[in-house]
Each structure stands twice: as C-alpha cells, then as structure tokens.
C-alpha cells in the first residue's frame, strides 16, 4: 500500500540482474554488483496512476502485486515500506493455476540474454498460469529427493518435465532414476507433460552422441506409454527445437529468440491437454 517501497539487494557472485514488475508490467531492470548492497525503489509510475481498472482486466497478476525476477545469486538484505504493511498476494490477485517446470540449464533459461524471457515463462504466460521454475543447470539428474519434494508440494497444478540431457553419460542410471521420478510424479494425480531430449546433440557428427539421444528417447517413450493418456502427454523434442537458429553457438542452449519460439511450440502441443 506504500506509495514507494525500497528493497535492498546484493549479488553474491559477479554481476546480477533484477527485473521489477508492477503486476504484469515491467517497471525497470536493475544491475547489481558483487558484494555491493543496492537499494532499489518500487513506485507506481505517474502514467499508470489513476488509470481505469479496465486497463488491467486481462492481467495475470494484479497491479497490487510487486514481482522481482532475479538473474544471479542474490541476497535480499531488507525491505523498507515506510511503515506501511507488507502482505503476500491474495488468491484472486494471482493466476488461478501454476505450472511446475523442471529440467536442465535449458529449462533454467541459460542462453537467454533477457532472463524473464525463458521458454518456461513464455509457456506459463501463454497458458495464463504462474510458473514454478525449477530448472537446475548441469544438475537435472532426476534425483529421488527432488521427485519426492515436488510430489509433496501443494502449490502446483500441472508440470512440464524436460529430462535426460544432463545424464547422457549414464543411460542405465538414467533409466532407474527416471522410472522412479516419473512414477512418483504420476502418483500425484496431476497432469504431466514429458519431452524427449531437445534436438541438439543429434547434430554432431559423432554417431555415439546421436545414438545415445535416441536411446534416452526410447526409454522415455516406453515409460510414458505405461501411463494414462488422459494424465500424461509426451511430446517429441525434435518438434520443439527444430532449427539451428533457435540455439546459441554452443549448439545446446536456446537464444532469447529461441526460448520464445520454444515456448510457443510447446504451447501449441499442450494447450488442449492442460485445461
């Protein structure tokens, strides 16, 4: 309720970025330096103050909700609301549903110059949902603890799961972990979307890399075929990442433009399923 609020933030490692949203609208992006406490101001721009409520009628997030989107390892050092109360959002001020997105650095958003534009954020926005982003760069290992943690949470309604690329060194271990991960998530009774490996390693001349991707795809397909088709949807990664221009020059991570295209490609596949 404060006319202005000050949030003190600090980057723990290197340069970090913070994008501030007033509801759905971007207010400003701030750059934080390592070890330096930066005090950023949250305020309602004059151009938005007093606008008719119809201006906000199609927003996913109410204008009463301030959102801070972090890129980097950031510590919140303090909030000064000038004596006004601070409260969590009300249910009606948030999207009705939340999609949980788990995966590798691709799902975390590595490669996008502008971090709010990742395929999981684009997908959630198109679906009209909030996003519980749980991509783990270099560490998407289908750990049983992660599966159990997700299954015990009650703050998501459906899930998109990008699995495999971080474990292409261990097909046998992946199969064991993936089966447990998939079974644990399936027992939640919620709708799940799985994808085969995105189409990147297949471009290498090394035949082993291509064959390993195909081996993983076969394991994912076989397991997903065991589930009720009303509850589990499998989409082919080659239909999602389908052109080289969607990737950065490392051949693996999508660019900002690539993330946007991937988000739209996935949406076209799941829009009738995740209703």
XYZ file of N, CA, C and O in Angstrom, residues 162-232:
284
model
N 11.409 -31.598 -18.614
C 12.439 -31.766 -19.646
C 13.596 -32.547 -19.018
O 14.325 -32.026 -18.181
N 13.742 -33.803 -19.416
C 14.687 -34.686 -18.717
C 15.663 -35.342 -19.684
O 15.365 -35.538 -20.862
N 16.821 -35.662 -19.186
C 17.715 -36.515 -19.947
C 19.057 -35.938 -20.321
O 20.072 -36.620 -20.251
N 19.090 -34.665 -20.724
C 20.313 -34.158 -21.347
C 21.498 -34.115 -20.379
O 22.648 -34.248 -20.789
N 21.237 -33.919 -19.075
C 22.336 -33.895 -18.112
C 22.841 -35.287 -17.740
O 23.813 -35.426 -17.000
N 22.159 -36.335 -18.237
C 22.554 -37.698 -17.863
C 22.895 -38.563 -19.069
O 22.887 -39.791 -18.973
N 23.262 -37.932 -20.187
C 23.554 -38.737 -21.371
C 24.827 -39.566 -21.209
O 25.141 -40.384 -22.059
N 25.524 -39.383 -20.086
C 26.701 -40.197 -19.790
C 26.336 -41.506 -19.099
O 27.201 -42.361 -18.912
N 25.083 -41.665 -18.702
C 24.739 -42.828 -17.869
C 23.345 -43.349 -18.191
O 22.414 -43.174 -17.407
N 23.162 -44.014 -19.345
C 21.818 -44.499 -19.719
C 21.185 -45.421 -18.685
O 19.986 -45.270 -18.373
N 21.936 -46.367 -18.144
C 21.366 -47.312 -17.174
C 20.921 -46.607 -15.903
O 19.856 -46.901 -15.345
N 21.742 -45.672 -15.437
C 21.398 -44.936 -14.224
C 20.198 -44.025 -14.487
O 19.323 -43.878 -13.633
N 20.156 -43.428 -15.672
C 19.020 -42.574 -16.018
C 17.718 -43.363 -16.002
O 16.710 -42.898 -15.466
N 17.738 -44.565 -16.568
C 16.520 -45.367 -16.617
C 15.993 -45.632 -15.223
O 14.796 -45.480 -14.952
N 16.878 -46.004 -14.315
C 16.458 -46.288 -12.945
C 15.876 -45.035 -12.277
O 14.809 -45.085 -11.651
N 16.566 -43.930 -12.436
C 16.111 -42.697 -11.797
C 14.843 -42.157 -12.454
O 13.927 -41.690 -11.773
N 14.807 -42.214 -13.779
C 13.654 -41.673 -14.497
C 12.378 -42.437 -14.157
O 11.317 -41.836 -13.965
N 12.462 -43.755 -14.081
C 11.279 -44.543 -13.764
C 10.728 -44.176 -12.393
O 9.516 -44.026 -12.214
N 11.620 -44.015 -11.418
C 11.164 -43.629 -10.072
C 10.595 -42.211 -10.102
O 9.537 -41.939 -9.512
N 11.294 -41.305 -10.779
C 10.859 -39.913 -10.866
C 9.472 -39.832 -11.504
O 8.559 -39.179 -10.980
N 9.305 -40.515 -12.632
C 8.037 -40.470 -13.353
C 6.909 -41.087 -12.529
O 5.794 -40.545 -12.474
N 7.175 -42.226 -11.899
C 6.152 -42.884 -11.081
C 5.737 -42.002 -9.905
O 4.547 -41.904 -9.572
N 6.711 -41.366 -9.275
C 6.421 -40.513 -8.119
C 5.567 -39.325 -8.523
O 4.595 -38.966 -7.840
N 5.894 -38.708 -9.649
C 5.112 -37.567 -10.114
C 3.709 -38.005 -10.557
O 2.720 -37.303 -10.320
N 3.622 -39.166 -11.182
C 2.335 -39.657 -11.669
C 1.360 -39.914 -10.516
O 0.145 -39.691 -10.653
N 1.887 -40.357 -9.384
C 1.046 -40.663 -8.228
C 0.389 -39.421 -7.637
O -0.514 -39.539 -6.814
N 0.836 -38.227 -8.041
C 0.195 -37.010 -7.536
C -1.209 -36.836 -8.102
O -2.006 -36.063 -7.571
N -1.502 -37.529 -9.208
C -2.814 -37.406 -9.834
C -2.942 -36.182 -10.728
O -4.022 -35.930 -11.279
N -1.850 -35.435 -10.906
C -1.897 -34.218 -11.714
C -1.433 -34.503 -13.143
O -0.767 -35.501 -13.412
N -1.766 -33.600 -14.052
C -1.361 -33.772 -15.443
C 0.126 -33.459 -15.610
O 0.624 -32.465 -15.076
N 0.796 -34.322 -16.382
C 2.233 -34.188 -16.598
C 2.528 -34.163 -18.091
O 1.916 -34.901 -18.865
N 3.474 -33.323 -18.477
C 3.961 -33.293 -19.861
C 5.450 -33.625 -19.841
O 6.227 -32.948 -19.168
N 5.836 -34.674 -20.541
C 7.244 -35.050 -20.682
C 7.692 -34.729 -22.101
O 6.882 -34.682 -23.026
N 8.980 -34.515 -22.261
C 9.529 -34.338 -23.592
C 10.749 -35.235 -23.768
O 11.463 -35.500 -22.799
N 10.955 -35.711 -24.983
C 12.215 -36.393 -25.272
C 13.296 -35.316 -25.349
O 13.021 -34.117 -25.292
N 14.548 -35.734 -25.484
C 15.656 -34.783 -25.470
C 15.504 -33.784 -26.618
O 15.196 -34.152 -27.742
N 15.719 -32.507 -26.301
C 15.650 -31.484 -27.336
C 16.699 -31.758 -28.402
O 17.773 -32.288 -28.131
N 16.402 -31.359 -29.611
C 17.213 -31.736 -30.779
C 18.459 -30.865 -30.900
O 18.481 -29.882 -31.617
N 19.520 -31.236 -30.152
C 20.771 -30.516 -30.292
C 21.940 -31.482 -30.504
O 22.628 -31.421 -31.515
N 22.164 -32.408 -29.588
C 23.290 -33.338 -29.737
C 23.192 -34.182 -31.004
O 24.194 -34.717 -31.478
N 21.990 -34.307 -31.570
C 21.823 -35.104 -32.784
C 22.547 -34.487 -33.981
O 22.808 -35.151 -34.970
N 22.875 -33.200 -33.872
C 23.521 -32.539 -34.996
C 25.023 -32.853 -35.067
O 25.654 -32.590 -36.078
N 25.604 -33.374 -33.997
C 27.031 -33.653 -34.008
C 27.358 -34.800 -34.966
O 26.572 -35.730 -35.145
N 28.544 -34.735 -35.545
C 28.964 -35.793 -36.457
C 29.217 -37.094 -35.705
O 29.153 -38.174 -36.281
N 29.498 -36.969 -34.402
C 29.758 -38.158 -33.584
C 28.492 -39.012 -33.516
O 27.491 -38.617 -32.926
N 28.555 -40.197 -34.105
C 27.386 -41.075 -34.115
C 26.970 -41.532 -32.740
O 25.788 -41.782 -32.483
N 27.927 -41.637 -31.794
C 27.599 -42.094 -30.445
C 26.649 -41.120 -29.755
O 25.737 -41.545 -29.034
N 26.881 -39.821 -29.956
C 26.022 -38.824 -29.321
C 24.589 -38.950 -29.837
O 23.628 -38.897 -29.070
N 24.445 -39.118 -31.143
C 23.108 -39.279 -31.719
C 22.436 -40.544 -31.200
O 21.258 -40.541 -30.843
N 23.202 -41.644 -31.176
C 22.634 -42.915 -30.731
C 22.225 -42.864 -29.267
O 21.209 -43.451 -28.876
N 23.032 -42.157 -28.444
C 22.692 -42.054 -27.024
C 21.393 -41.282 -26.837
O 20.541 -41.655 -26.030
N 21.211 -40.195 -27.586
C 19.964 -39.431 -27.506
C 18.775 -40.308 -27.881
O 17.728 -40.275 -27.228
N 18.932 -41.092 -28.921
C 17.849 -41.976 -29.357
C 17.552 -43.034 -28.304
O 16.398 -43.412 -28.091
N 18.599 -43.501 -27.618
C 18.421 -44.495 -26.555
C 17.617 -43.899 -25.405
O 16.710 -44.545 -24.862
N 17.943 -42.669 -25.040
C 17.201 -42.000 -23.977
C 15.748 -41.776 -24.391
O 14.826 -41.974 -23.599
N 15.558 -41.323 -25.638
C 14.202 -41.101 -26.134
C 13.359 -42.366 -26.023
O 12.185 -42.320 -25.628
N 13.948 -43.503 -26.358
C 13.222 -44.774 -26.320
C 12.804 -45.112 -24.897
O 11.686 -45.609 -24.661
N 13.677 -44.851 -23.927
C 13.350 -45.135 -22.527
C 12.221 -44.240 -22.043
O 11.302 -44.681 -21.329
N 12.268 -42.961 -22.431
C 11.223 -42.026 -22.017
C 9.882 -42.426 -22.625
O 8.853 -42.448 -21.949
N 9.898 -42.797 -23.909
C 8.651 -43.195 -24.582
C 8.055 -44.443 -23.945
O 6.840 -44.532 -23.726
N 8.904 -45.418 -23.684
C 8.410 -46.680 -23.130
C 7.741 -46.457 -21.786
O 6.660 -46.999 -21.513
N 8.363 -45.657 -20.938
C 7.787 -45.405 -19.614
C 6.491 -44.610 -19.727
O 5.489 -44.933 -19.058
N 6.470 -43.589 -20.560
C 5.278 -42.760 -20.679
C 4.095 -43.545 -21.248
O 2.938 -43.242 -20.943
N 4.378 -44.558 -22.047
C 3.311 -45.387 -22.608
C 2.609 -46.224 -21.546
O 1.521 -46.757 -21.799
N 3.206 -46.345 -20.373
C 2.583 -47.102 -19.288
C 1.492 -46.298 -18.583
O 0.674 -46.863 -17.860
N 1.485 -44.988 -18.802
C 0.590 -44.107 -18.062
C -0.701 -43.828 -18.832
O -0.764 -43.975 -20.049
N -1.698 -43.397 -18.081
C -2.984 -42.998 -18.650
C -2.780 -41.784 -19.554
O -2.249 -40.754 -19.119
N -3.216 -41.893 -20.797
C -3.027 -40.806 -21.759
C -3.836 -39.560 -21.395
O -3.570 -38.473 -21.903
N -4.811 -39.706 -20.516
C -5.574 -38.541 -20.064
C -4.768 -37.720 -19.061
O -5.090 -36.559 -18.794
N -3.716 -38.333 -18.515
C -2.926 -37.682 -17.470
C -1.504 -37.355 -17.887
O -0.871 -36.479 -17.298
N -0.994 -38.048 -18.884
C 0.408 -37.860 -19.287
C 0.489 -37.640 -20.793
O -0.062 -38.418 -21.575
